[in-house]
Coordinates of C-alpha atoms in Angstrom, one line a residue:
X213 CA 0.1 0.0 -0.1
X214 CA 2.8 2.5 0.9
X215 CA 1.8 6.0 1.9
X216 CA -1.7 6.8 3.1
X217 CA -3.9 7.5 0.1
X218 CA -4.4 11.2 -0.7
X219 CA -8.2 10.7 -1.0
X220 CA -8.3 10.0 2.8
X221 CA -6.7 13.5 3.5
X222 CA -9.9 15.3 3.3
X223 CA -9.2 18.2 5.5
X224 CA -6.6 21.0 5.7
X225 CA -4.8 22.1 8.9
X226 CA -2.2 24.8 9.6
X227 CA 0.9 23.8 11.3
X228 CA 3.3 26.1 13.1
X229 CA 6.3 23.9 14.0
X230 CA 7.7 24.3 17.5
X231 CA 11.3 25.6 17.2
X232 CA 12.3 25.9 20.9
X233 CA 12.0 28.4 23.8
X234 CA 13.5 31.9 23.7
X235 CA 13.8 34.6 26.4
X236 CA 10.3 35.7 25.4
X237 CA 8.6 32.3 25.4
X238 CA 8.0 29.5 22.8
X239 CA 9.0 30.2 19.1
X240 CA 7.4 28.6 16.1
X241 CA 8.1 28.4 12.4
X242 CA 6.0 30.1 9.8
X243 CA 2.6 28.5 9.3
X244 CA 2.2 25.7 6.7
X245 CA -1.1 24.6 5.4
X246 CA -1.2 20.8 4.8
X247 CA -3.7 18.1 3.8
X248 CA -4.8 16.0 6.7
X249 CA -7.6 13.7 8.1
X250 CA -8.9 15.1 11.3
X251 CA -10.8 13.1 13.9
X252 CA -12.2 15.0 16.8
X253 CA -12.5 12.4 19.5
X254 CA -11.5 12.7 23.3
X255 CA -9.1 10.0 24.4
X256 CA -6.3 9.5 27.1
X257 CA -2.7 9.5 25.7
X258 CA 0.8 9.7 27.3
X259 CA 2.9 12.8 26.6
X260 CA 6.7 13.0 26.2
X261 CA 7.2 12.7 29.9
X262 CA 5.0 9.5 30.1
X263 CA 2.1 11.4 31.9
X264 CA -1.5 10.6 31.1
X265 CA -3.1 13.7 29.4
X266 CA -6.5 14.1 27.5
X267 CA -6.3 14.6 23.8
X268 CA -9.3 16.2 22.1
X269 CA -8.2 15.7 18.4
X270 CA -6.2 13.3 16.4
X271 CA -4.7 14.4 13.1
X272 CA -3.4 12.1 10.4
X273 CA -0.7 13.4 8.0
X274 CA 1.7 12.2 5.4
X275 CA 4.6 10.4 6.9
X276 CA 7.0 13.1 5.6
X277 CA 5.2 16.0 7.4
X278 CA 7.2 17.3 10.3
X279 CA 5.0 18.1 13.3
X280 CA 6.9 18.1 16.6
X281 CA 5.5 18.0 19.9
X282 CA 4.5 21.3 21.3
X283 CA 3.8 22.7 17.8
X284 CA 0.6 24.7 17.1
X285 CA -2.1 23.2 14.9
X286 CA -5.2 24.9 13.6
X287 CA -7.9 22.5 12.6
X288 CA -10.8 23.2 10.1
X289 CA -13.1 24.2 12.8
X290 CA -10.7 27.1 13.5
X291 CA -9.4 25.7 16.9
X292 CA -5.6 26.1 17.6
X293 CA -4.3 23.5 19.8
X294 CA -0.8 22.1 21.0
X295 CA 0.6 18.9 19.8
X296 CA 0.9 16.4 22.5
X297 CA 2.4 13.5 20.5
X298 CA 3.7 13.1 16.9
X299 CA 4.1 9.4 15.9
X300 CA 5.4 8.1 12.7
X301 CA 3.7 4.8 11.6
X302 CA 5.9 3.1 9.0
X303 CA 5.2 -0.5 7.9
X304 CA 8.8 -0.9 6.8
X305 CA 7.6 -2.1 3.3
X306 CA 4.6 -4.0 4.4
X307 CA 1.4 -3.2 2.7
X308 CA 0.1 -0.6 5.4
X309 CA -0.8 3.0 5.0
X310 CA 2.4 4.8 6.3
X311 CA 1.4 8.0 8.0
X312 CA 2.0 10.5 10.9
X313 CA -0.4 10.4 13.9
X314 CA -0.6 13.7 15.8
X315 CA -2.6 14.1 18.9
X316 CA -3.8 17.7 20.0
X317 CA -4.8 19.0 23.4

């Protein structure tokens, strides 16, 4: 199968990649609009520190899309949220839909 099929990416999101902290707070990259599939469903996930947190939205992206934790993502509904986790799902050549799964606060 390879990469997640384009016809599944029915939405668009705006990603502002987290670049790090400065003396004035977090810094972000320029906004980038990308195709995605957005699922607004509340669930419990573990953050980078292993703590359980509540995620309100899951976004599925192409596997090549960079979206590090703490980035800002604006969903089609206009809500802007922070990235909790950004996981690459790569089947290593198996017939699976490779993609990036991003959970948002």
